[in-house]
């Protein structure tokens, strides 16, 4: 790579990291200031946050350097368990915690963590927001299980779509067209995302019906 190309790449990385990171901070700040959003029970939130971070730190390589994890299932289970007026804020805060991985620390990477923070927060807000809309504003503990499961499945697909589009945009801007073939089969993940979303909704509904005894699931 020439020096000019390296400088262009460095500039693109700085712009994207700053843009994604600032957008994530702005969204979280707005949610905190919104009177209709409150923070969920701290202990319950911490349990889901720990599970989400664990899965994000242990992703599975699906296609070349494309990695995936069942963390979306944790987000959507939490969205069902949390009260309706704290689901979006609580899940966005959970997603924001997984902005770096042990590999980022080992390799001293700065671009990926900052960009990940923004795209994870955006993906969580869009998916949980869609879930709330599909539910028609109805509290999850008063809705039929099938409706919760369907709303969660749709939200999971939205999460995956937004997540990968944001990552794809970053990859194309920073690395050009050289690396885009790694993302050519992301459509294959739609069915797994539907399944994880459906299961996430069922797990959340079981928590509402049975109580904390189902939390380890």
PDB file of C-alpha atoms in Angstrom:
ATOM      1  CA  UNK A   1       0.000   0.000   0.000  1.00  0.00           C
ATOM      2  CA  UNK A   2       1.351   3.436  -0.959  1.00  0.00           C
ATOM      3  CA  UNK A   3       1.743   6.206   1.572  1.00  0.00           C
ATOM      4  CA  UNK A   4      -1.091   8.175  -0.028  1.00  0.00           C
ATOM      5  CA  UNK A   5      -3.420   5.165   0.144  1.00  0.00           C
ATOM      6  CA  UNK A   6      -2.401   4.539   3.760  1.00  0.00           C
ATOM      7  CA  UNK A   7      -3.213   8.143   4.647  1.00  0.00           C
ATOM      8  CA  UNK A   8      -6.600   7.901   2.957  1.00  0.00           C
ATOM      9  CA  UNK A   9      -7.352   4.709   4.838  1.00  0.00           C
ATOM     10  CA  UNK A  10      -6.287   6.248   8.137  1.00  0.00           C
ATOM     11  CA  UNK A  11      -8.504   9.267   7.483  1.00  0.00           C
ATOM     12  CA  UNK A  12     -11.475   7.054   6.663  1.00  0.00           C
ATOM     13  CA  UNK A  13     -10.919   5.031   9.852  1.00  0.00           C
ATOM     14  CA  UNK A  14     -10.821   8.162  11.995  1.00  0.00           C
ATOM     15  CA  UNK A  15     -13.958   9.591  10.376  1.00  0.00           C
ATOM     16  CA  UNK A  16     -15.929   6.359  10.731  1.00  0.00           C
ATOM     17  CA  UNK A  17     -14.781   5.639  14.284  1.00  0.00           C
ATOM     18  CA  UNK A  18     -15.623   9.188  15.355  1.00  0.00           C
ATOM     19  CA  UNK A  19     -18.950   9.176  13.513  1.00  0.00           C
ATOM     20  CA  UNK A  20     -20.170   5.798  14.725  1.00  0.00           C
ATOM     21  CA  UNK A  21     -18.931   6.428  18.256  1.00  0.00           C
ATOM     22  CA  UNK A  22     -20.489   9.895  18.478  1.00  0.00           C
ATOM     23  CA  UNK A  23     -23.794   8.602  17.125  1.00  0.00           C
ATOM     24  CA  UNK A  24     -23.862   5.866  19.756  1.00  0.00           C
ATOM     25  CA  UNK A  25     -23.167   8.348  22.552  1.00  0.00           C
ATOM     26  CA  UNK A  26     -25.804  10.739  21.215  1.00  0.00           C
ATOM     27  CA  UNK A  27     -28.467   8.019  21.060  1.00  0.00           C
ATOM     28  CA  UNK A  28     -27.757   6.812  24.592  1.00  0.00           C
ATOM     29  CA  UNK A  29     -27.790  10.402  25.877  1.00  0.00           C
ATOM     30  CA  UNK A  30     -31.139  11.105  24.234  1.00  0.00           C
ATOM     31  CA  UNK A  31     -32.635   7.928  25.693  1.00  0.00           C
ATOM     32  CA  UNK A  32     -31.444   8.894  29.181  1.00  0.00           C
ATOM     33  CA  UNK A  33     -33.067  12.320  28.791  1.00  0.00           C
ATOM     34  CA  UNK A  34     -36.354  10.938  27.455  1.00  0.00           C
ATOM     35  CA  UNK A  35     -39.051  11.114  30.159  1.00  0.00           C
ATOM     36  CA  UNK A  36     -40.720   7.977  28.838  1.00  0.00           C
ATOM     37  CA  UNK A  37     -37.606   5.840  29.265  1.00  0.00           C
ATOM     38  CA  UNK A  38     -36.312   4.675  32.639  1.00  0.00           C
ATOM     39  CA  UNK A  39     -33.469   2.348  33.533  1.00  0.00           C
ATOM     40  CA  UNK A  40     -34.446  -1.253  34.410  1.00  0.00           C
ATOM     41  CA  UNK A  41     -33.622  -3.043  37.658  1.00  0.00           C
ATOM     42  CA  UNK A  42     -29.793  -2.844  37.937  1.00  0.00           C
ATOM     43  CA  UNK A  43     -29.297  -6.454  39.040  1.00  0.00           C
ATOM     44  CA  UNK A  44     -31.484  -7.859  36.297  1.00  0.00           C
ATOM     45  CA  UNK A  45     -29.832  -5.572  33.758  1.00  0.00           C
ATOM     46  CA  UNK A  46     -26.365  -6.699  34.932  1.00  0.00           C
ATOM     47  CA  UNK A  47     -27.273 -10.369  34.413  1.00  0.00           C
ATOM     48  CA  UNK A  48     -28.275  -9.801  30.801  1.00  0.00           C
ATOM     49  CA  UNK A  49     -25.339  -7.456  30.223  1.00  0.00           C
ATOM     50  CA  UNK A  50     -22.876 -10.115  31.409  1.00  0.00           C
ATOM     51  CA  UNK A  51     -24.413 -12.709  29.071  1.00  0.00           C
ATOM     52  CA  UNK A  52     -24.364 -10.326  26.124  1.00  0.00           C
ATOM     53  CA  UNK A  53     -20.715  -9.379  26.632  1.00  0.00           C
ATOM     54  CA  UNK A  54     -19.757 -13.040  27.041  1.00  0.00           C
ATOM     55  CA  UNK A  55     -21.305 -14.010  23.706  1.00  0.00           C
ATOM     56  CA  UNK A  56     -19.869 -10.973  21.921  1.00  0.00           C
ATOM     57  CA  UNK A  57     -16.430 -11.929  23.223  1.00  0.00           C
ATOM     58  CA  UNK A  58     -16.899 -15.508  21.981  1.00  0.00           C
ATOM     59  CA  UNK A  59     -18.187 -15.038  18.461  1.00  0.00           C
ATOM     60  CA  UNK A  60     -18.029 -17.815  15.856  1.00  0.00           C
ATOM     61  CA  UNK A  61     -16.436 -17.390  12.431  1.00  0.00           C
ATOM     62  CA  UNK A  62     -19.180 -17.933   9.867  1.00  0.00           C
ATOM     63  CA  UNK A  63     -17.738 -16.804   6.558  1.00  0.00           C
ATOM     64  CA  UNK A  64     -14.052 -15.968   6.154  1.00  0.00           C
ATOM     65  CA  UNK A  65     -13.673 -13.071   8.621  1.00  0.00           C
ATOM     66  CA  UNK A  66     -17.397 -12.651   9.246  1.00  0.00           C
ATOM     67  CA  UNK A  67     -18.246 -13.436  12.863  1.00  0.00           C
ATOM     68  CA  UNK A  68     -21.626 -14.001  14.521  1.00  0.00           C
ATOM     69  CA  UNK A  69     -22.959 -14.840  17.968  1.00  0.00           C
ATOM     70  CA  UNK A  70     -26.293 -15.481  19.729  1.00  0.00           C
ATOM     71  CA  UNK A  71     -25.998 -12.163  21.566  1.00  0.00           C
ATOM     72  CA  UNK A  72     -29.075 -10.880  19.714  1.00  0.00           C
ATOM     73  CA  UNK A  73     -31.105 -13.521  21.587  1.00  0.00           C
ATOM     74  CA  UNK A  74     -29.922 -12.036  24.897  1.00  0.00           C
ATOM     75  CA  UNK A  75     -30.900  -8.531  23.799  1.00  0.00           C
ATOM     76  CA  UNK A  76     -34.408  -9.568  22.785  1.00  0.00           C
ATOM     77  CA  UNK A  77     -34.974 -11.725  25.855  1.00  0.00           C
ATOM     78  CA  UNK A  78     -34.002  -8.711  27.956  1.00  0.00           C
ATOM     79  CA  UNK A  79     -36.348  -6.510  25.901  1.00  0.00           C
ATOM     80  CA  UNK A  80     -39.263  -8.764  26.853  1.00  0.00           C
ATOM     81  CA  UNK A  81     -38.266  -9.071  30.501  1.00  0.00           C
ATOM     82  CA  UNK A  82     -37.642  -5.364  31.069  1.00  0.00           C
ATOM     83  CA  UNK A  83     -40.680  -3.124  31.572  1.00  0.00           C
ATOM     84  CA  UNK A  84     -41.903  -1.533  28.360  1.00  0.00           C
ATOM     85  CA  UNK A  85     -40.762   1.912  29.474  1.00  0.00           C
ATOM     86  CA  UNK A  86     -37.172   0.763  29.971  1.00  0.00           C
ATOM     87  CA  UNK A  87     -36.654  -1.832  27.225  1.00  0.00           C
ATOM     88  CA  UNK A  88     -35.024   0.428  24.628  1.00  0.00           C
ATOM     89  CA  UNK A  89     -32.710   2.235  27.060  1.00  0.00           C
ATOM     90  CA  UNK A  90     -31.811  -0.931  28.949  1.00  0.00           C
ATOM     91  CA  UNK A  91     -30.967  -2.894  25.796  1.00  0.00           C
ATOM     92  CA  UNK A  92     -29.040  -0.026  24.215  1.00  0.00           C
ATOM     93  CA  UNK A  93     -26.931   0.252  27.363  1.00  0.00           C
ATOM     94  CA  UNK A  94     -26.269  -3.485  27.287  1.00  0.00           C
ATOM     95  CA  UNK A  95     -25.165  -3.361  23.646  1.00  0.00           C
ATOM     96  CA  UNK A  96     -22.841  -0.463  24.338  1.00  0.00           C
ATOM     97  CA  UNK A  97     -20.891  -2.519  26.879  1.00  0.00           C
ATOM     98  CA  UNK A  98     -19.524  -4.909  24.248  1.00  0.00           C
ATOM     99  CA  UNK A  99     -17.716  -2.231  22.284  1.00  0.00           C
ATOM    100  CA  UNK A 100     -14.337  -3.921  22.667  1.00  0.00           C
ATOM    101  CA  UNK A 101     -13.107  -7.512  22.760  1.00  0.00           C
ATOM    102  CA  UNK A 102      -9.992  -9.176  24.206  1.00  0.00           C
ATOM    103  CA  UNK A 103      -8.610  -9.335  20.656  1.00  0.00           C
ATOM    104  CA  UNK A 104      -8.873  -5.552  20.401  1.00  0.00           C
ATOM    105  CA  UNK A 105      -6.808  -5.212  23.563  1.00  0.00           C
ATOM    106  CA  UNK A 106      -4.201  -7.753  22.459  1.00  0.00           C
ATOM    107  CA  UNK A 107      -3.800  -6.200  19.032  1.00  0.00           C
ATOM    108  CA  UNK A 108      -4.106  -2.613  20.308  1.00  0.00           C
ATOM    109  CA  UNK A 109      -6.902  -1.827  17.893  1.00  0.00           C
ATOM    110  CA  UNK A 110      -8.823   1.434  18.241  1.00  0.00           C
ATOM    111  CA  UNK A 111     -10.931   1.633  15.071  1.00  0.00           C
ATOM    112  CA  UNK A 112     -12.958  -1.536  15.597  1.00  0.00           C
ATOM    113  CA  UNK A 113     -13.973  -0.834  19.232  1.00  0.00           C
ATOM    114  CA  UNK A 114     -15.169   2.714  18.531  1.00  0.00           C
ATOM    115  CA  UNK A 115     -17.046   1.694  15.407  1.00  0.00           C
ATOM    116  CA  UNK A 116     -18.512  -1.354  17.195  1.00  0.00           C
ATOM    117  CA  UNK A 117     -19.851   0.811  20.009  1.00  0.00           C
ATOM    118  CA  UNK A 118     -21.908   2.891  17.619  1.00  0.00           C
ATOM    119  CA  UNK A 119     -23.180   0.083  15.445  1.00  0.00           C
ATOM    120  CA  UNK A 120     -24.140  -2.124  18.406  1.00  0.00           C
ATOM    121  CA  UNK A 121     -26.110   0.684  20.073  1.00  0.00           C
ATOM    122  CA  UNK A 122     -27.848   1.598  16.805  1.00  0.00           C
ATOM    123  CA  UNK A 123     -28.713  -2.043  16.066  1.00  0.00           C
ATOM    124  CA  UNK A 124     -30.172  -2.547  19.543  1.00  0.00           C
ATOM    125  CA  UNK A 125     -32.265   0.636  19.424  1.00  0.00           C
ATOM    126  CA  UNK A 126     -33.672  -0.115  15.964  1.00  0.00           C
ATOM    127  CA  UNK A 127     -34.518  -3.739  16.741  1.00  0.00           C
ATOM    128  CA  UNK A 128     -36.044  -3.184  20.184  1.00  0.00           C
ATOM    129  CA  UNK A 129     -37.842  -0.085  18.919  1.00  0.00           C
ATOM    130  CA  UNK A 130     -39.352  -2.162  16.109  1.00  0.00           C
ATOM    131  CA  UNK A 131     -40.350  -4.794  18.640  1.00  0.00           C
ATOM    132  CA  UNK A 132     -42.187  -2.199  20.721  1.00  0.00           C
ATOM    133  CA  UNK A 133     -43.962  -0.898  17.613  1.00  0.00           C
ATOM    134  CA  UNK A 134     -44.999  -4.404  16.524  1.00  0.00           C
ATOM    135  CA  UNK A 135     -46.392  -4.958  20.009  1.00  0.00           C
ATOM    136  CA  UNK A 136     -48.474  -1.818  19.557  1.00  0.00           C
ATOM    137  CA  UNK A 137     -47.264  -0.333  22.823  1.00  0.00           C
ATOM    138  CA  UNK A 138     -48.736  -3.249  24.765  1.00  0.00           C
ATOM    139  CA  UNK A 139     -46.828  -4.403  27.828  1.00  0.00           C
ATOM    140  CA  UNK A 140     -45.119  -7.715  27.238  1.00  0.00           C
ATOM    141  CA  UNK A 141     -46.521  -9.279  30.400  1.00  0.00           C
ATOM    142  CA  UNK A 142     -50.045  -8.700  29.075  1.00  0.00           C
ATOM    143  CA  UNK A 143     -49.478  -9.977  25.538  1.00  0.00           C
ATOM    144  CA  UNK A 144     -49.961 -13.542  24.211  1.00  0.00           C
ATOM    145  CA  UNK A 145     -46.783 -15.585  23.911  1.00  0.00           C
ATOM    146  CA  UNK A 146     -47.100 -16.060  20.146  1.00  0.00           C
ATOM    147  CA  UNK A 147     -47.205 -12.308  19.581  1.00  0.00           C
ATOM    148  CA  UNK A 148     -44.085 -11.786  21.691  1.00  0.00           C
ATOM    149  CA  UNK A 149     -42.252 -14.520  19.782  1.00  0.00           C
ATOM    150  CA  UNK A 150     -43.204 -13.098  16.379  1.00  0.00           C
ATOM    151  CA  UNK A 151     -42.230  -9.565  17.398  1.00  0.00           C
ATOM    152  CA  UNK A 152     -38.885 -10.849  18.680  1.00  0.00           C
ATOM    153  CA  UNK A 153     -38.193 -12.781  15.469  1.00  0.00           C
ATOM    154  CA  UNK A 154     -38.837  -9.698  13.330  1.00  0.00           C
ATOM    155  CA  UNK A 155     -36.701  -7.598  15.657  1.00  0.00           C
ATOM    156  CA  UNK A 156     -33.838 -10.112  15.399  1.00  0.00           C
ATOM    157  CA  UNK A 157     -33.814  -9.859  11.605  1.00  0.00           C
ATOM    158  CA  UNK A 158     -33.829  -6.066  11.886  1.00  0.00           C
ATOM    159  CA  UNK A 159     -30.913  -6.252  14.323  1.00  0.00           C
ATOM    160  CA  UNK A 160     -28.898  -8.424  11.969  1.00  0.00           C
ATOM    161  CA  UNK A 161     -29.717  -6.307   8.923  1.00  0.00           C
ATOM    162  CA  UNK A 162     -28.774  -2.997  10.553  1.00  0.00           C
ATOM    163  CA  UNK A 163     -25.685  -4.487  12.185  1.00  0.00           C
ATOM    164  CA  UNK A 164     -24.283  -5.933   8.979  1.00  0.00           C
ATOM    165  CA  UNK A 165     -25.171  -2.937   6.824  1.00  0.00           C
ATOM    166  CA  UNK A 166     -23.288  -0.652   9.201  1.00  0.00           C
ATOM    167  CA  UNK A 167     -20.292  -2.986   9.259  1.00  0.00           C
ATOM    168  CA  UNK A 168     -20.424  -3.386   5.471  1.00  0.00           C
ATOM    169  CA  UNK A 169     -20.430   0.391   5.027  1.00  0.00           C
ATOM    170  CA  UNK A 170     -17.413   0.728   7.310  1.00  0.00           C
ATOM    171  CA  UNK A 171     -15.531  -2.071   5.528  1.00  0.00           C
ATOM    172  CA  UNK A 172     -16.233  -0.606   2.091  1.00  0.00           C
ATOM    173  CA  UNK A 173     -15.165   2.897   3.148  1.00  0.00           C
ATOM    174  CA  UNK A 174     -11.967   1.840   4.909  1.00  0.00           C
ATOM    175  CA  UNK A 175     -10.783  -1.129   2.873  1.00  0.00           C
ATOM    176  CA  UNK A 176     -12.450  -0.514  -0.464  1.00  0.00           C
ATOM    177  CA  UNK A 177     -13.937  -3.294  -2.573  1.00  0.00           C
ATOM    178  CA  UNK A 178     -11.098  -5.703  -1.803  1.00  0.00           C
ATOM    179  CA  UNK A 179     -12.737  -7.180   1.287  1.00  0.00           C
ATOM    180  CA  UNK A 180     -16.430  -7.049   0.362  1.00  0.00           C
ATOM    181  CA  UNK A 181     -16.530 -10.676  -0.817  1.00  0.00           C
ATOM    182  CA  UNK A 182     -16.311 -11.679   2.851  1.00  0.00           C
ATOM    183  CA  UNK A 183     -19.836 -10.333   3.344  1.00  0.00           C
ATOM    184  CA  UNK A 184     -21.432 -11.851   0.251  1.00  0.00           C
ATOM    185  CA  UNK A 185     -23.328 -14.609   2.080  1.00  0.00           C
ATOM    186  CA  UNK A 186     -24.821 -12.691   4.993  1.00  0.00           C
ATOM    187  CA  UNK A 187     -28.344 -13.460   3.718  1.00  0.00           C
ATOM    188  CA  UNK A 188     -27.774 -17.025   4.913  1.00  0.00           C
ATOM    189  CA  UNK A 189     -27.927 -15.728   8.484  1.00  0.00           C
ATOM    190  CA  UNK A 190     -31.559 -14.562   8.179  1.00  0.00           C
ATOM    191  CA  UNK A 191     -33.032 -17.937   9.182  1.00  0.00           C
ATOM    192  CA  UNK A 192     -30.724 -18.344  12.218  1.00  0.00           C
ATOM    193  CA  UNK A 193     -31.599 -14.803  13.287  1.00  0.00           C
ATOM    194  CA  UNK A 194     -35.303 -15.585  12.994  1.00  0.00           C
ATOM    195  CA  UNK A 195     -34.779 -18.656  15.170  1.00  0.00           C
ATOM    196  CA  UNK A 196     -32.743 -16.820  17.788  1.00  0.00           C
ATOM    197  CA  UNK A 197     -35.263 -13.988  17.897  1.00  0.00           C
ATOM    198  CA  UNK A 198     -38.182 -16.402  18.214  1.00  0.00           C
ATOM    199  CA  UNK A 199     -36.411 -18.276  21.014  1.00  0.00           C
ATOM    200  CA  UNK A 200     -35.427 -15.022  22.704  1.00  0.00           C
ATOM    201  CA  UNK A 201     -39.067 -13.962  22.809  1.00  0.00           C
ATOM    202  CA  UNK A 202     -40.131 -17.332  24.230  1.00  0.00           C
ATOM    203  CA  UNK A 203     -37.447 -17.166  26.935  1.00  0.00           C
ATOM    204  CA  UNK A 204     -38.542 -13.671  27.864  1.00  0.00           C
ATOM    205  CA  UNK A 205     -42.172 -14.764  28.022  1.00  0.00           C
ATOM    206  CA  UNK A 206     -41.245 -17.747  30.203  1.00  0.00           C
ATOM    207  CA  UNK A 207     -39.496 -15.373  32.605  1.00  0.00           C
ATOM    208  CA  UNK A 208     -42.649 -13.260  32.839  1.00  0.00           C
ATOM    209  CA  UNK A 209     -44.792 -16.353  33.434  1.00  0.00           C
ATOM    210  CA  UNK A 210     -42.539 -18.319  35.797  1.00  0.00           C
ATOM    211  CA  UNK A 211     -40.167 -15.774  37.278  1.00  0.00           C
ATOM    212  CA  UNK A 212     -36.401 -15.520  37.904  1.00  0.00           C
ATOM    213  CA  UNK A 213     -36.033 -19.309  38.049  1.00  0.00           C
ATOM    214  CA  UNK A 214     -35.877 -19.294  34.229  1.00  0.00           C
ATOM    215  CA  UNK A 215     -33.119 -16.661  34.070  1.00  0.00           C
ATOM    216  CA  UNK A 216     -30.228 -19.169  33.650  1.00  0.00           C
ATOM    217  CA  UNK A 217     -31.807 -20.331  30.390  1.00  0.00           C
TER     218      UNK A 217
END
